[in-house]
Coordinates of C-alpha atoms in Angstrom, one line a residue:
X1 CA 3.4 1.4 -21.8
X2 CA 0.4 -0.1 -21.5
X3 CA 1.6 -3.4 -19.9
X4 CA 3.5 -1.0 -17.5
X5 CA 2.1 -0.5 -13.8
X6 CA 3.3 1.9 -11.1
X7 CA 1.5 -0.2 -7.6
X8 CA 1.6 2.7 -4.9
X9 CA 0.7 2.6 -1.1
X10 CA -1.5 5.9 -0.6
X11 CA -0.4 7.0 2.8
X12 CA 3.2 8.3 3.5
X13 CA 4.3 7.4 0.1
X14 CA 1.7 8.8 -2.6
X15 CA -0.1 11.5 -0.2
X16 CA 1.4 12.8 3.1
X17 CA -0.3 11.4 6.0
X18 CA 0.6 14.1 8.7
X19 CA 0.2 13.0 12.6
X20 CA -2.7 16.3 12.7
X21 CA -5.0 13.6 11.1
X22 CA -5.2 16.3 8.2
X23 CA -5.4 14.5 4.5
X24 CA -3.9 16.6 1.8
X25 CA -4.8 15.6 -1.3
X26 CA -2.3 14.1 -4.4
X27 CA -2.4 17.5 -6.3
X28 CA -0.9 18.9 -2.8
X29 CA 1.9 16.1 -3.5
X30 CA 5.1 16.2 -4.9
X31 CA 3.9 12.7 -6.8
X32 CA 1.2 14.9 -8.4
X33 CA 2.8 16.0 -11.7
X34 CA 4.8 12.3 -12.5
X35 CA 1.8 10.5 -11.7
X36 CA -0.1 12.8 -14.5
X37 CA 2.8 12.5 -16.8
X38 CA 2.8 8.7 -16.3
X39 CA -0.4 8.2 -17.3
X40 CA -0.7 10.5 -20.1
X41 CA 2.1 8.3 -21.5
X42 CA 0.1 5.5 -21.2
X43 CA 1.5 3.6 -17.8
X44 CA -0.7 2.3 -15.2
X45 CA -1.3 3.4 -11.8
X46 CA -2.4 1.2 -8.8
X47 CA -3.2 2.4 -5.2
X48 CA -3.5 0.2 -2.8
X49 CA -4.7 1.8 0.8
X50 CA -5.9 0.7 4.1
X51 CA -8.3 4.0 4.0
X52 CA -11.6 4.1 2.9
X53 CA -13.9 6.9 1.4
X54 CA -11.1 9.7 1.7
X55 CA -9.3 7.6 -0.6
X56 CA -11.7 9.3 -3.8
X57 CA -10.9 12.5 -2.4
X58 CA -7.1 12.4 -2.1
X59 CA -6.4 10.2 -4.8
X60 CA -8.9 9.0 -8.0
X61 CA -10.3 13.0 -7.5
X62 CA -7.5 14.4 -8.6
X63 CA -7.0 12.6 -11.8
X64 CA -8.3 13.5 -14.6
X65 CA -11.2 11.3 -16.0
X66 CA -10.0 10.8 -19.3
X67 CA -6.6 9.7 -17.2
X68 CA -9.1 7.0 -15.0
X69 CA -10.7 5.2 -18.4
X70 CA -10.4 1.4 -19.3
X71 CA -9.1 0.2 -15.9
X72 CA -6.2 2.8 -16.1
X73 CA -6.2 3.4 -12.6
X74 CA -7.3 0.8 -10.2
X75 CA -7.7 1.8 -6.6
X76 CA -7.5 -1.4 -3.9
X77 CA -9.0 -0.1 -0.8
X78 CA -10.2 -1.0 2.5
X79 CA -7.8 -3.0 3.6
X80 CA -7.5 -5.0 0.3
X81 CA -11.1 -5.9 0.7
X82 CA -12.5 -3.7 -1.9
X83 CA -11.2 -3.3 -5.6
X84 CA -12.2 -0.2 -7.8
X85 CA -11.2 0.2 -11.6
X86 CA -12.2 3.3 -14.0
X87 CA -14.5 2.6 -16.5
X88 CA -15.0 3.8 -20.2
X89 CA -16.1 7.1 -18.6
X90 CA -13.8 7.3 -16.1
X91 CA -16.0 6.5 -13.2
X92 CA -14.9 4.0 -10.2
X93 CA -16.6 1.0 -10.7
X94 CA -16.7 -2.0 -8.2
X95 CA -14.8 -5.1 -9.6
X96 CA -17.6 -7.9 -8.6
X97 CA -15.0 -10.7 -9.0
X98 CA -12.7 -9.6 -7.0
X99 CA -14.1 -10.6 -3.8
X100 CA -16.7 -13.7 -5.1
X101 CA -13.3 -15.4 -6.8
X102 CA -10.9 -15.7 -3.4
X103 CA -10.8 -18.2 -1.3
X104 CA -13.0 -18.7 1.3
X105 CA -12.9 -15.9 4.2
X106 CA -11.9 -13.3 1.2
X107 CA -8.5 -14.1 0.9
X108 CA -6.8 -14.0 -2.5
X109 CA -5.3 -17.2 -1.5
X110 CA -5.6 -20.3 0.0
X111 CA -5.5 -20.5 3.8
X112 CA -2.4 -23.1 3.6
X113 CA -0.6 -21.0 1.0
X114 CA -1.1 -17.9 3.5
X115 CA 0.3 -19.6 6.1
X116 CA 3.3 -21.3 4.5
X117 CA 4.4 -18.2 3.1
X118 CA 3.9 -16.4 6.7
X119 CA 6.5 -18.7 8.0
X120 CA 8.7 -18.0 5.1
X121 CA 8.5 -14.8 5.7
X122 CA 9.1 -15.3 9.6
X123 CA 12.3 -17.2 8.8
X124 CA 13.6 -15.1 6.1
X125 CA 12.8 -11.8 6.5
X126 CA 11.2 -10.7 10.0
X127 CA 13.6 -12.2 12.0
X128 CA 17.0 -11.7 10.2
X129 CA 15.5 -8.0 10.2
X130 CA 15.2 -8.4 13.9
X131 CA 18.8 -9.9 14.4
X132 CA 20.5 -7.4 12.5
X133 CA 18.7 -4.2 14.1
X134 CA 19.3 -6.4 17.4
X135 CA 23.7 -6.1 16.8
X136 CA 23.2 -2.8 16.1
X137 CA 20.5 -0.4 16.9
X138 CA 22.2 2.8 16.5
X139 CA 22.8 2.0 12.9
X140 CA 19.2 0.5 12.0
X141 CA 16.5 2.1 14.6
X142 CA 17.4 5.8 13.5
X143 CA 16.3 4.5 10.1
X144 CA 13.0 4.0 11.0
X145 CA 10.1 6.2 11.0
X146 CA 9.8 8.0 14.3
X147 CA 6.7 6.3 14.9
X148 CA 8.1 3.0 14.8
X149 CA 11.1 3.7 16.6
X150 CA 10.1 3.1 20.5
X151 CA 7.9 0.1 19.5
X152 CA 10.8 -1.4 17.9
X153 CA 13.4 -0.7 20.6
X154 CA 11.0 -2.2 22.6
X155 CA 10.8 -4.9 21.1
X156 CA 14.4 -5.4 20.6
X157 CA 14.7 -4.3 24.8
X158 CA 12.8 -7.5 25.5
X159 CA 15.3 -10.0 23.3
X160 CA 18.0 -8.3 24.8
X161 CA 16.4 -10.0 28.3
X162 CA 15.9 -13.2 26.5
X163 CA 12.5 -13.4 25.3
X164 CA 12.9 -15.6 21.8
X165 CA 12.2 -14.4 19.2
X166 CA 8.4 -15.9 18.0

């Protein structure tokens, strides 16, 4: 299992991110005991996370150290900005190429691939998703997560008065 990774978003989907602004940890999650199994069958764990500091607390803390060795777990925080791997030891260690080997502004790709694959994704995926939620809101929007649901319908309020779709 070695070659095998599990890439996880932190937030909402590892750990429960509760509106109180509260931030239980992974032991507290319902992921807790897979994860643990996971990696004590050898797999791979990734976190990627728009969060910061908390991030050691809620997440790398709570596994084991002999769980964290030889890049086991890698932790991609900050936004992507900031890559973290477990050493021998099990302690997080900065991965210095991670930032010095992108492209220039810190991107892990080149500014024309970024764009071209925005559009792509424009055409392709954001507004098809928009279309289809557009014919029939009472089918997609209740889908959503409560948070997104009033920006969205919104949103979809506006292209209902014409606005194009951009």
């Amino acid at each position: 299992m070695k070659k095998l990774w599990l890439v996880a978003d932190m937030d909402s989907t590892l750990v429960e991110r509760p509106a109180t602004g509260l931030f239980p940890s992974l032991r507290e999650s319902p992921c807790f005991e897979p994860i643990i199994k996971w990696l004590e069958y050898g797999g791979n764990l990734m976190v990627i996370t728009t969060a910061d500091d908390r991030t050691f607390y809620q997440v790398w803390d709570c596994i084991p150290r002999t769980l964290r060795r030889n890049k086991q777990v890698l932790l991609c925080v900050s936004e992507g900005a900031v890559l973290l791997y477990g050493n021998a030891e099990g302690d997080a260690v900065l991965e210095p190429r991670f930032r010095s080997e992108g492209a220039e502004g810190g991107t892990l790709m080149p500014e024309a691939l970024a764009e071209q694959l925005c559009r792509q994704l424009r055409e392709h995926v954001v507004i098809p998703l928009y279309q289809a939620m557009q014919s029939d809101r009472s089918l997609m929007v209740p889908l959503l997560s409560g948070k997104y649901q009033k920006p969205i319908a919104r949103v979809l309020d506006r292209l209902d008065g014409g606005d194009a779709i951009e």
